[in-house]
């Protein structure tokens, strides 16, 4: 089973600043990596797939990069609606299509 | 519009059985994998298992194999998650989610709204 590790667990950022979230896989997942945003009380929402492709309707301030075992989600200028929990998921090798433990982005 | 609508919240006692549902609409239900994801209170997402409604091919995470049963009825576009012997540790939010495309190596999109299961004596 592939283990996904996200860091940091919590990221404190001021509105308008840049946020950089990391996700590491225990073995290569190629580019089969997704990022999801989860606002409290809501279901997760797909943000990025194939490591770097924005899902439909996702603002351009969200970008993904990486391949193999190291991945990054960058939010270029945080807006109030971006404060949420972000989960990465590998879908290269399932079952299971493992998720990371999540990174909470909170207001500084 | 592609949509997954889950059944409502449940409160059960330890040892009881439960079956929750996820109804798909707006697409060819038989042609897309549907998965189940657990989120325990204040925790991350856990991939439980997945089913292909077209032929009922089902795969489980080793962590959930034998603990739950996933099924689907393609005649009514509905997938199910079932427990035969609930434990307090099954208390969680459960989401269903569809594979984004009719392929194997794709993420989940969309997601259902979630079903909260509470197990307490």
GROMACS .gro file of C-alpha atoms in nm:
model
  229
    1UNK     CA    1   0.000   0.000   0.000
    2UNK     CA    2   0.132   0.344  -0.096
    3UNK     CA    3   0.156   0.587   0.195
    4UNK     CA    4   0.090   0.955   0.125
    5UNK     CA    5   0.241   1.209   0.365
    6UNK     CA    6   0.133   1.573   0.364
    7UNK     CA    7   0.315   1.862   0.523
    8UNK     CA    8   0.271   2.074   0.715
    9UNK     CA    9  -0.032   1.956   0.912
   10UNK     CA   10  -0.141   2.319   0.959
   11UNK     CA   11  -0.035   2.625   0.761
   12UNK     CA   12  -0.109   2.975   0.895
   13UNK     CA   13  -0.124   3.231   0.617
   14UNK     CA   14  -0.248   3.588   0.585
   15UNK     CA   15  -0.502   3.675   0.313
   16UNK     CA   16  -0.323   3.771  -0.007
   17UNK     CA   17  -0.013   3.569   0.077
   18UNK     CA   18   0.116   3.258  -0.100
   19UNK     CA   19   0.063   2.909   0.042
   20UNK     CA   20   0.271   2.605  -0.051
   21UNK     CA   21   0.152   2.259   0.049
   22UNK     CA   22   0.352   1.938   0.005
   23UNK     CA   23   0.255   1.577  -0.055
   24UNK     CA   24   0.502   1.288  -0.068
   25UNK     CA   25   0.436   0.932  -0.185
   26UNK     CA   26   0.618   0.629  -0.041
   27UNK     CA   27   0.679   0.508  -0.398
   28UNK     CA   28   0.632   0.655  -0.742
   29UNK     CA   29   0.274   0.735  -0.845
   30UNK     CA   30   0.378   0.886  -1.178
   31UNK     CA   31   0.151   1.190  -1.229
   32UNK     CA   32  -0.159   1.015  -1.096
   33UNK     CA   33  -0.205   1.256  -0.810
   34UNK     CA   34  -0.508   1.468  -0.719
   35UNK     CA   35  -0.568   1.752  -0.475
   36UNK     CA   36  -0.904   1.810  -0.310
   37UNK     CA   37  -1.033   2.107  -0.110
   38UNK     CA   38  -1.265   2.046   0.183
   39UNK     CA   39  -1.444   2.336   0.345
   40UNK     CA   40  -1.574   2.253   0.696
   41UNK     CA   41  -1.913   2.085   0.680
   42UNK     CA   42  -1.884   2.011   0.309
   43UNK     CA   43  -1.779   1.721   0.091
   44UNK     CA   44  -1.435   1.730  -0.072
   45UNK     CA   45  -1.410   1.904  -0.410
   46UNK     CA   46  -1.163   1.810  -0.683
   47UNK     CA   47  -0.913   2.090  -0.745
   48UNK     CA   48  -0.622   1.939  -0.937
   49UNK     CA   49  -0.574   1.608  -1.118
   50UNK     CA   50  -0.286   1.453  -1.307
   51UNK     CA   51  -0.067   1.648  -1.063
   52UNK     CA   52  -0.102   1.979  -1.245
   53UNK     CA   53  -0.433   2.011  -1.432
   54UNK     CA   54  -0.697   2.233  -1.277
   55UNK     CA   55  -1.046   2.086  -1.260
   56UNK     CA   56  -1.332   2.272  -1.426
   57UNK     CA   57  -1.408   2.602  -1.257
   58UNK     CA   58  -1.100   2.607  -1.034
   59UNK     CA   59  -0.939   2.954  -1.019
   60UNK     CA   60  -0.599   3.006  -1.174
   61UNK     CA   61  -0.447   3.097  -0.836
   62UNK     CA   62  -0.438   2.721  -0.765
   63UNK     CA   63  -0.152   2.533  -0.928
   64UNK     CA   64  -0.006   2.187  -0.887
   65UNK     CA   65   0.333   2.048  -0.972
   66UNK     CA   66   0.550   1.741  -0.930
   67UNK     CA   67   0.570   1.382  -1.043
   68UNK     CA   68   0.696   1.053  -0.906
   69UNK     CA   69   0.700   1.095  -0.530
   70UNK     CA   70   0.706   1.470  -0.463
   71UNK     CA   71   0.413   1.701  -0.526
   72UNK     CA   72   0.321   2.059  -0.444
   73UNK     CA   73  -0.002   2.257  -0.436
   74UNK     CA   74   0.045   2.633  -0.451
   75UNK     CA   75  -0.219   2.895  -0.384
   76UNK     CA   76  -0.070   3.215  -0.519
   77UNK     CA   77  -0.276   3.473  -0.328
   78UNK     CA   78  -0.504   3.337  -0.058
   79UNK     CA   79  -0.864   3.451  -0.062
   80UNK     CA   80  -1.103   3.416   0.232
   81UNK     CA   81  -1.280   3.123   0.065
   82UNK     CA   82  -0.952   2.928   0.035
   83UNK     CA   83  -0.917   2.865   0.408
   84UNK     CA   84  -0.995   2.495   0.420
   85UNK     CA   85  -0.838   2.151   0.445
   86UNK     CA   86  -0.650   2.019   0.141
   87UNK     CA   87  -0.608   1.649   0.075
   88UNK     CA   88  -0.384   1.477  -0.177
   89UNK     CA   89  -0.469   1.136  -0.323
   90UNK     CA   90  -0.277   0.891  -0.539
   91UNK     CA   91  -0.480   0.693  -0.790
   92UNK     CA   92  -0.191   0.521  -0.965
   93UNK     CA   93  -0.206   0.203  -0.766
   94UNK     CA   94  -0.535   0.091  -0.614
   95UNK     CA   95  -0.682  -0.059  -0.411
   96UNK     CA   96  -0.646   0.148  -0.212
   97UNK     CA   97  -0.625   0.489  -0.373
   98UNK     CA   98  -0.467   0.634  -0.063
   99UNK     CA   99  -0.511   0.987   0.069
  100UNK     CA  100  -0.272   1.198   0.270
  101UNK     CA  101  -0.376   1.304   0.618
  102UNK     CA  102  -0.463   1.657   0.502
  103UNK     CA  103  -0.323   2.008   0.547
  104UNK     CA  104  -0.537   2.269   0.717
  105UNK     CA  105  -0.485   2.622   0.580
  106UNK     CA  106  -0.589   2.870   0.848
  107UNK     CA  107  -0.597   3.247   0.876
  108UNK     CA  108  -0.288   3.395   1.038
  109UNK     CA  109  -2.579   1.755  -1.425
  110UNK     CA  110  -2.390   1.462  -1.278
  111UNK     CA  111  -2.499   1.413  -0.919
  112UNK     CA  112  -2.462   1.164  -0.634
  113UNK     CA  113  -2.725   1.182  -0.360
  114UNK     CA  114  -2.669   0.986  -0.041
  115UNK     CA  115  -2.918   0.861   0.215
  116UNK     CA  116  -2.973   1.047   0.541
  117UNK     CA  117  -2.795   1.039   0.874
  118UNK     CA  118  -2.822   0.725   1.086
  119UNK     CA  119  -2.800   0.659   1.459
  120UNK     CA  120  -2.743   0.295   1.549
  121UNK     CA  121  -2.643   0.079   1.845
  122UNK     CA  122  -2.333  -0.142   1.856
  123UNK     CA  123  -2.401  -0.482   1.698
  124UNK     CA  124  -2.676  -0.354   1.467
  125UNK     CA  125  -2.674  -0.373   1.088
  126UNK     CA  126  -2.688  -0.082   0.847
  127UNK     CA  127  -2.698  -0.020   0.474
  128UNK     CA  128  -2.651   0.331   0.335
  129UNK     CA  129  -2.705   0.432  -0.025
  130UNK     CA  130  -2.573   0.656  -0.299
  131UNK     CA  131  -2.791   0.729  -0.603
  132UNK     CA  132  -2.631   0.852  -0.922
  133UNK     CA  133  -2.800   1.063  -1.188
  134UNK     CA  134  -2.708   1.253  -1.502
  135UNK     CA  135  -2.473   0.991  -1.645
  136UNK     CA  136  -2.444   0.624  -1.745
  137UNK     CA  137  -2.436   0.470  -1.396
  138UNK     CA  138  -2.308   0.132  -1.514
  139UNK     CA  139  -1.997   0.276  -1.680
  140UNK     CA  140  -1.816   0.453  -1.393
  141UNK     CA  141  -1.651   0.317  -1.079
  142UNK     CA  142  -1.808   0.444  -0.755
  143UNK     CA  143  -1.601   0.447  -0.438
  144UNK     CA  144  -1.668   0.490  -0.067
  145UNK     CA  145  -1.454   0.710   0.157
  146UNK     CA  146  -1.460   0.731   0.537
  147UNK     CA  147  -1.385   1.044   0.739
  148UNK     CA  148  -1.375   0.993   1.114
  149UNK     CA  149  -1.441   1.300   1.331
  150UNK     CA  150  -1.162   1.553   1.286
  151UNK     CA  151  -0.956   1.317   1.069
  152UNK     CA  152  -0.850   1.270   0.709
  153UNK     CA  153  -1.004   1.075   0.423
  154UNK     CA  154  -0.975   0.696   0.400
  155UNK     CA  155  -1.036   0.502   0.077
  156UNK     CA  156  -1.257   0.207   0.170
  157UNK     CA  157  -1.346   0.033  -0.154
  158UNK     CA  158  -1.493   0.072  -0.498
  159UNK     CA  159  -1.743  -0.097  -0.729
  160UNK     CA  160  -1.801  -0.104  -1.103
  161UNK     CA  161  -2.181  -0.121  -1.133
  162UNK     CA  162  -2.170  -0.262  -1.484
  163UNK     CA  163  -2.045  -0.602  -1.366
  164UNK     CA  164  -2.031  -0.552  -0.985
  165UNK     CA  165  -1.651  -0.590  -0.982
  166UNK     CA  166  -1.563  -0.478  -0.627
  167UNK     CA  167  -1.225  -0.397  -0.473
  168UNK     CA  168  -1.157  -0.327  -0.106
  169UNK     CA  169  -0.880  -0.160   0.086
  170UNK     CA  170  -0.709  -0.423   0.304
  171UNK     CA  171  -0.807  -0.207   0.602
  172UNK     CA  172  -1.176  -0.251   0.526
  173UNK     CA  173  -1.188  -0.598   0.367
  174UNK     CA  174  -1.427  -0.813   0.569
  175UNK     CA  175  -1.551  -0.515   0.771
  176UNK     CA  176  -1.800  -0.376   0.517
  177UNK     CA  177  -1.977  -0.485   0.201
  178UNK     CA  178  -2.008  -0.270  -0.109
  179UNK     CA  179  -2.278  -0.346  -0.364
  180UNK     CA  180  -2.473  -0.180  -0.643
  181UNK     CA  181  -2.808  -0.213  -0.819
  182UNK     CA  182  -2.764  -0.074  -1.168
  183UNK     CA  183  -3.137  -0.102  -1.238
  184UNK     CA  184  -3.196   0.184  -0.994
  185UNK     CA  185  -2.857   0.360  -1.030
  186UNK     CA  186  -2.769   0.306  -0.665
  187UNK     CA  187  -2.458   0.193  -0.480
  188UNK     CA  188  -2.457   0.070  -0.121
  189UNK     CA  189  -2.227   0.040   0.179
  190UNK     CA  190  -2.328  -0.216   0.440
  191UNK     CA  191  -2.226  -0.324   0.790
  192UNK     CA  192  -2.344  -0.639   0.969
  193UNK     CA  193  -2.204  -0.568   1.315
  194UNK     CA  194  -2.156  -0.199   1.383
  195UNK     CA  195  -1.899  -0.079   1.635
  196UNK     CA  196  -1.860   0.256   1.804
  197UNK     CA  197  -1.543   0.301   1.597
  198UNK     CA  198  -1.760   0.303   1.280
  199UNK     CA  199  -1.888   0.647   1.381
  200UNK     CA  200  -1.789   0.870   1.091
  201UNK     CA  201  -1.899   1.059   0.783
  202UNK     CA  202  -1.914   0.835   0.477
  203UNK     CA  203  -1.888   0.975   0.127
  204UNK     CA  204  -1.953   0.810  -0.205
  205UNK     CA  205  -1.764   0.946  -0.503
  206UNK     CA  206  -1.755   0.862  -0.872
  207UNK     CA  207  -1.448   0.817  -1.084
  208UNK     CA  208  -1.408   1.134  -1.290
  209UNK     CA  209  -1.402   0.941  -1.618
  210UNK     CA  210  -1.485   0.588  -1.742
  211UNK     CA  211  -1.127   0.481  -1.681
  212UNK     CA  212  -0.929   0.316  -1.405
  213UNK     CA  213  -0.665   0.580  -1.326
  214UNK     CA  214  -0.864   0.893  -1.256
  215UNK     CA  215  -0.956   1.087  -0.941
  216UNK     CA  216  -1.295   1.111  -0.772
  217UNK     CA  217  -1.538   1.369  -0.904
  218UNK     CA  218  -1.815   1.433  -0.813
  219UNK     CA  219  -1.874   1.341  -0.450
  220UNK     CA  220  -2.196   1.277  -0.266
  221UNK     CA  221  -2.297   1.506   0.019
  222UNK     CA  222  -2.200   1.251   0.283
  223UNK     CA  223  -2.391   1.029   0.527
  224UNK     CA  224  -2.318   1.069   0.897
  225UNK     CA  225  -2.326   0.739   1.084
  226UNK     CA  226  -2.330   0.750   1.463
  227UNK     CA  227  -2.293   0.429   1.661
  228UNK     CA  228  -2.361   0.464   2.030
  229UNK     CA  229  -2.519   0.262   2.305
   0.00000   0.00000   0.00000
